[in-house]
PDB file of C-alpha atoms in Angstrom:
ATOM      1  CA  UNK A   7      -0.649  -8.617   3.999  1.00 45.00           C
ATOM      2  CA  UNK A   8       2.059  -6.143   4.778  1.00 44.00           C
ATOM      3  CA  UNK A   9       5.473  -5.686   3.222  1.00 54.00           C
ATOM      4  CA  UNK A  10       7.122  -4.126   6.266  1.00 68.00           C
ATOM      5  CA  UNK A  11       7.892  -6.532   9.125  1.00 74.00           C
ATOM      6  CA  UNK A  12       8.122  -3.722  11.661  1.00 73.00           C
ATOM      7  CA  UNK A  13       4.577  -2.600  10.842  1.00 72.00           C
ATOM      8  CA  UNK A  14       3.335  -6.171  10.583  1.00 74.00           C
ATOM      9  CA  UNK A  15       4.444  -6.843  14.165  1.00 75.00           C
ATOM     10  CA  UNK A  16       2.063  -4.125  15.387  1.00 73.00           C
ATOM     11  CA  UNK A  17      -0.933  -6.283  14.438  1.00 74.00           C
ATOM     12  CA  UNK A  18      -0.754  -8.262  17.683  1.00 75.00           C
ATOM     13  CA  UNK A  19      -4.514  -8.904  17.592  1.00 76.00           C
ATOM     14  CA  UNK A  20      -4.305 -10.898  14.339  1.00 78.00           C
ATOM     15  CA  UNK A  21      -4.279 -14.693  14.552  1.00 82.00           C
ATOM     16  CA  UNK A  22      -2.064 -14.956  11.502  1.00 81.00           C
ATOM     17  CA  UNK A  23      -0.261 -12.560   9.161  1.00 80.00           C
ATOM     18  CA  UNK A  24       1.418 -12.955   5.773  1.00 81.00           C
ATOM     19  CA  UNK A  25       3.921 -10.908   3.826  1.00 82.00           C
ATOM     20  CA  UNK A  26       2.594  -9.870   0.401  1.00 84.00           C
ATOM     21  CA  UNK A  27       5.017 -12.135  -1.428  1.00 86.00           C
ATOM     22  CA  UNK A  28       4.507 -15.126   0.896  1.00 87.00           C
ATOM     23  CA  UNK A  29       0.737 -15.706   0.858  1.00 89.00           C
ATOM     24  CA  UNK A  30      -0.019 -19.461   1.026  1.00 91.00           C
ATOM     25  CA  UNK A  31      -1.842 -20.891  -1.990  1.00 88.00           C
ATOM     26  CA  UNK A  32      -4.530 -22.436   0.215  1.00 89.00           C
ATOM     27  CA  UNK A  33      -5.543 -19.127   1.846  1.00 88.00           C
ATOM     28  CA  UNK A  34      -9.283 -18.352   1.620  1.00 87.00           C
ATOM     29  CA  UNK A  35     -10.410 -14.707   1.939  1.00 91.00           C
ATOM     30  CA  UNK A  36     -14.027 -13.525   2.040  1.00 95.00           C
ATOM     31  CA  UNK A  37     -13.514  -9.970   3.345  1.00 94.00           C
ATOM     32  CA  UNK A  38     -10.449  -7.802   2.812  1.00 92.00           C
ATOM     33  CA  UNK A  39      -9.360  -4.337   3.904  1.00 88.00           C
ATOM     34  CA  UNK A  40      -7.069  -2.204   1.771  1.00 90.00           C
ATOM     35  CA  UNK A  41      -5.358   0.294   4.078  1.00 84.00           C
ATOM     36  CA  UNK A  42      -2.262   1.051   2.008  1.00 84.00           C
ATOM     37  CA  UNK A  43      -3.140   4.305   0.271  1.00 82.00           C
ATOM     38  CA  UNK A  44      -0.890   6.346  -1.980  1.00 84.00           C
ATOM     39  CA  UNK A  45       0.995   4.695  -4.828  1.00 84.00           C
ATOM     40  CA  UNK A  46       0.756   1.319  -3.085  1.00 87.00           C
ATOM     41  CA  UNK A  47      -3.026   1.157  -3.472  1.00 90.00           C
ATOM     42  CA  UNK A  48      -3.016  -0.272  -7.001  1.00 93.00           C
ATOM     43  CA  UNK A  49      -0.894  -3.364  -6.346  1.00 92.00           C
ATOM     44  CA  UNK A  50      -2.619  -3.928  -2.982  1.00 92.00           C
ATOM     45  CA  UNK A  51      -6.135  -3.774  -4.456  1.00 95.00           C
ATOM     46  CA  UNK A  52      -5.236  -5.970  -7.404  1.00 95.00           C
ATOM     47  CA  UNK A  53      -3.605  -8.557  -5.127  1.00 94.00           C
ATOM     48  CA  UNK A  54      -6.772  -8.632  -3.022  1.00 95.00           C
ATOM     49  CA  UNK A  55      -8.873  -9.070  -6.185  1.00 96.00           C
ATOM     50  CA  UNK A  56      -6.669 -12.025  -7.195  1.00 94.00           C
ATOM     51  CA  UNK A  57      -6.873 -13.691  -3.764  1.00 94.00           C
ATOM     52  CA  UNK A  58     -10.437 -13.011  -2.614  1.00 96.00           C
ATOM     53  CA  UNK A  59     -13.224 -15.552  -3.019  1.00 96.00           C
ATOM     54  CA  UNK A  60     -16.123 -14.918  -5.429  1.00 97.00           C
ATOM     55  CA  UNK A  61     -18.778 -12.599  -3.962  1.00 97.00           C
ATOM     56  CA  UNK A  62     -16.253 -11.304  -1.413  1.00 96.00           C
ATOM     57  CA  UNK A  63     -16.158  -7.755  -0.091  1.00 97.00           C
ATOM     58  CA  UNK A  64     -13.265  -5.327  -0.239  1.00 96.00           C
ATOM     59  CA  UNK A  65     -13.240  -2.282   2.015  1.00 93.00           C
ATOM     60  CA  UNK A  66     -11.110   0.515   0.566  1.00 93.00           C
ATOM     61  CA  UNK A  67      -9.703   2.553   3.447  1.00 87.00           C
ATOM     62  CA  UNK A  68      -6.347   3.768   2.119  1.00 84.00           C
ATOM     63  CA  UNK A  69      -6.441   7.304   0.744  1.00 82.00           C
ATOM     64  CA  UNK A  70      -4.602   7.924  -2.505  1.00 81.00           C
ATOM     65  CA  UNK A  71      -3.954  11.225  -4.211  1.00 80.00           C
ATOM     66  CA  UNK A  72      -3.660   9.315  -7.489  1.00 84.00           C
ATOM     67  CA  UNK A  73      -6.121   7.523  -9.747  1.00 90.00           C
ATOM     68  CA  UNK A  74      -5.985   3.818  -8.916  1.00 91.00           C
ATOM     69  CA  UNK A  75      -6.385   1.419 -11.867  1.00 92.00           C
ATOM     70  CA  UNK A  76      -7.823  -1.945 -10.880  1.00 92.00           C
ATOM     71  CA  UNK A  77      -8.775  -5.193 -12.563  1.00 94.00           C
ATOM     72  CA  UNK A  78     -12.458  -4.513 -13.260  1.00 95.00           C
ATOM     73  CA  UNK A  79     -12.753  -7.688 -15.349  1.00 96.00           C
ATOM     74  CA  UNK A  80     -12.057  -9.840 -12.274  1.00 96.00           C
ATOM     75  CA  UNK A  81     -14.213  -7.629 -10.026  1.00 97.00           C
ATOM     76  CA  UNK A  82     -17.156  -8.324 -12.339  1.00 97.00           C
ATOM     77  CA  UNK A  83     -16.260 -11.967 -12.959  1.00 97.00           C
ATOM     78  CA  UNK A  84     -16.051 -12.720  -9.239  1.00 97.00           C
ATOM     79  CA  UNK A  85     -19.045 -10.523  -8.350  1.00 97.00           C
ATOM     80  CA  UNK A  86     -17.057  -8.561  -5.784  1.00 97.00           C
ATOM     81  CA  UNK A  87     -18.420  -5.734  -3.673  1.00 97.00           C
ATOM     82  CA  UNK A  88     -16.035  -2.798  -3.205  1.00 96.00           C
ATOM     83  CA  UNK A  89     -16.877   0.044  -0.876  1.00 93.00           C
ATOM     84  CA  UNK A  90     -14.898   2.851   0.630  1.00 89.00           C
ATOM     85  CA  UNK A  91     -14.995   5.032   3.661  1.00 80.00           C
ATOM     86  CA  UNK A  92     -12.575   7.439   5.240  1.00 71.00           C
ATOM     87  CA  UNK A  93     -14.829   9.356   7.626  1.00 69.00           C
ATOM     88  CA  UNK A  94     -17.332   8.468  10.317  1.00 72.00           C
ATOM     89  CA  UNK A  95     -20.469  10.148  11.587  1.00 77.00           C
ATOM     90  CA  UNK A  96     -21.863  10.648  15.079  1.00 84.00           C
ATOM     91  CA  UNK A  97     -23.558   7.233  15.201  1.00 86.00           C
ATOM     92  CA  UNK A  98     -20.240   5.536  14.345  1.00 82.00           C
ATOM     93  CA  UNK A  99     -18.553   7.467  17.159  1.00 85.00           C
ATOM     94  CA  UNK A 100     -21.201   6.386  19.684  1.00 90.00           C
ATOM     95  CA  UNK A 101     -20.880   2.722  18.612  1.00 90.00           C
ATOM     96  CA  UNK A 102     -17.097   2.965  18.860  1.00 87.00           C
ATOM     97  CA  UNK A 103     -17.257   4.317  22.420  1.00 91.00           C
ATOM     98  CA  UNK A 104     -19.601   1.452  23.351  1.00 93.00           C
ATOM     99  CA  UNK A 105     -17.134  -1.063  21.903  1.00 92.00           C
ATOM    100  CA  UNK A 106     -14.267   0.528  23.874  1.00 91.00           C
ATOM    101  CA  UNK A 107     -16.323   0.267  27.080  1.00 94.00           C
ATOM    102  CA  UNK A 108     -17.112  -3.402  26.410  1.00 94.00           C
ATOM    103  CA  UNK A 109     -13.575  -4.268  25.271  1.00 93.00           C
ATOM    104  CA  UNK A 110     -11.049  -1.868  26.862  1.00 90.00           C
ATOM    105  CA  UNK A 111      -8.166  -4.011  25.557  1.00 89.00           C
ATOM    106  CA  UNK A 112      -8.790  -2.530  22.091  1.00 88.00           C
ATOM    107  CA  UNK A 113      -7.427   0.823  23.292  1.00 87.00           C
ATOM    108  CA  UNK A 114      -4.034  -0.793  23.938  1.00 84.00           C
ATOM    109  CA  UNK A 115      -3.940  -2.065  20.353  1.00 83.00           C
ATOM    110  CA  UNK A 116      -4.766   1.394  19.023  1.00 83.00           C
ATOM    111  CA  UNK A 117      -1.807   2.885  20.905  1.00 83.00           C
ATOM    112  CA  UNK A 118       0.390   1.048  18.401  1.00 82.00           C
ATOM    113  CA  UNK A 119      -0.735   3.283  15.544  1.00 83.00           C
ATOM    114  CA  UNK A 120       0.184   6.569  17.272  1.00 87.00           C
ATOM    115  CA  UNK A 121       3.464   7.649  15.767  1.00 85.00           C
ATOM    116  CA  UNK A 122       3.805  11.089  17.340  1.00 89.00           C
ATOM    117  CA  UNK A 123       2.029  13.477  19.711  1.00 91.00           C
ATOM    118  CA  UNK A 124       2.625  17.157  19.011  1.00 92.00           C
ATOM    119  CA  UNK A 125       1.444  20.110  21.073  1.00 92.00           C
ATOM    120  CA  UNK A 126       0.159  22.977  18.934  1.00 92.00           C
ATOM    121  CA  UNK A 127       0.548  26.537  20.205  1.00 91.00           C
ATOM    122  CA  UNK A 128       1.631  28.405  17.085  1.00 90.00           C
ATOM    123  CA  UNK A 129       1.299  28.253  13.322  1.00 86.00           C
ATOM    124  CA  UNK A 130       4.894  27.025  13.226  1.00 90.00           C
ATOM    125  CA  UNK A 131       3.910  24.033  15.404  1.00 89.00           C
ATOM    126  CA  UNK A 132       1.197  23.132  12.889  1.00 87.00           C
ATOM    127  CA  UNK A 133       3.682  23.267  10.011  1.00 87.00           C
ATOM    128  CA  UNK A 134       6.106  21.063  11.953  1.00 89.00           C
ATOM    129  CA  UNK A 135       3.348  18.566  12.798  1.00 89.00           C
ATOM    130  CA  UNK A 136       2.207  18.230   9.186  1.00 86.00           C
ATOM    131  CA  UNK A 137       5.785  17.894   7.962  1.00 86.00           C
ATOM    132  CA  UNK A 138       6.559  15.156  10.513  1.00 85.00           C
ATOM    133  CA  UNK A 139       3.325  13.340   9.667  1.00 82.00           C
ATOM    134  CA  UNK A 140       4.000  13.579   5.926  1.00 79.00           C
ATOM    135  CA  UNK A 141       7.462  12.059   6.373  1.00 79.00           C
ATOM    136  CA  UNK A 142       6.251   9.281   8.672  1.00 77.00           C
ATOM    137  CA  UNK A 143       6.045   5.846   7.070  1.00 74.00           C
ATOM    138  CA  UNK A 144       3.402   4.559   9.492  1.00 77.00           C
ATOM    139  CA  UNK A 145       0.957   5.630  12.129  1.00 79.00           C
ATOM    140  CA  UNK A 146      -1.035   8.660  13.081  1.00 83.00           C
ATOM    141  CA  UNK A 147       0.024  11.992  14.502  1.00 86.00           C
ATOM    142  CA  UNK A 148      -2.032  13.322  17.405  1.00 89.00           C
ATOM    143  CA  UNK A 149      -2.297  17.102  17.685  1.00 90.00           C
ATOM    144  CA  UNK A 150      -2.939  18.608  21.109  1.00 92.00           C
ATOM    145  CA  UNK A 151      -4.316  22.111  20.664  1.00 91.00           C
ATOM    146  CA  UNK A 152      -3.269  24.637  23.319  1.00 86.00           C
ATOM    147  CA  UNK A 153      -3.483  28.424  23.342  1.00 70.00           C
TER     148      UNK A 153
END
């Protein structure tokens, strides 16, 4: 559930998408992924809690610099499982490479999340890269390190 149509259109692999204020009443959700981060995490998590089925799972992937209040009463009442991850280990990397080999089409989808590619040769380049990434509303910045 995304509030920005431009970003929503990048999810070409999804069978169906909904804007956050246009979710059909009959929608059934067992597993949800919060990828918003920042100040948007709280409303996103609480909307998921409202919509998800009892005993559902919520994966928290969005990184927020702020404390994120959430409706613990409904988490407990529905028996929800919340877990978070923002980093992967070696075994995750190996599994990911295997998936890419089996399904090379996935790599095309991932190209959609690259916002900028910046070559790093100096400290100034690093500062520019972080500033551009900070001001970007979507996507990832790839840094290419050169001497």
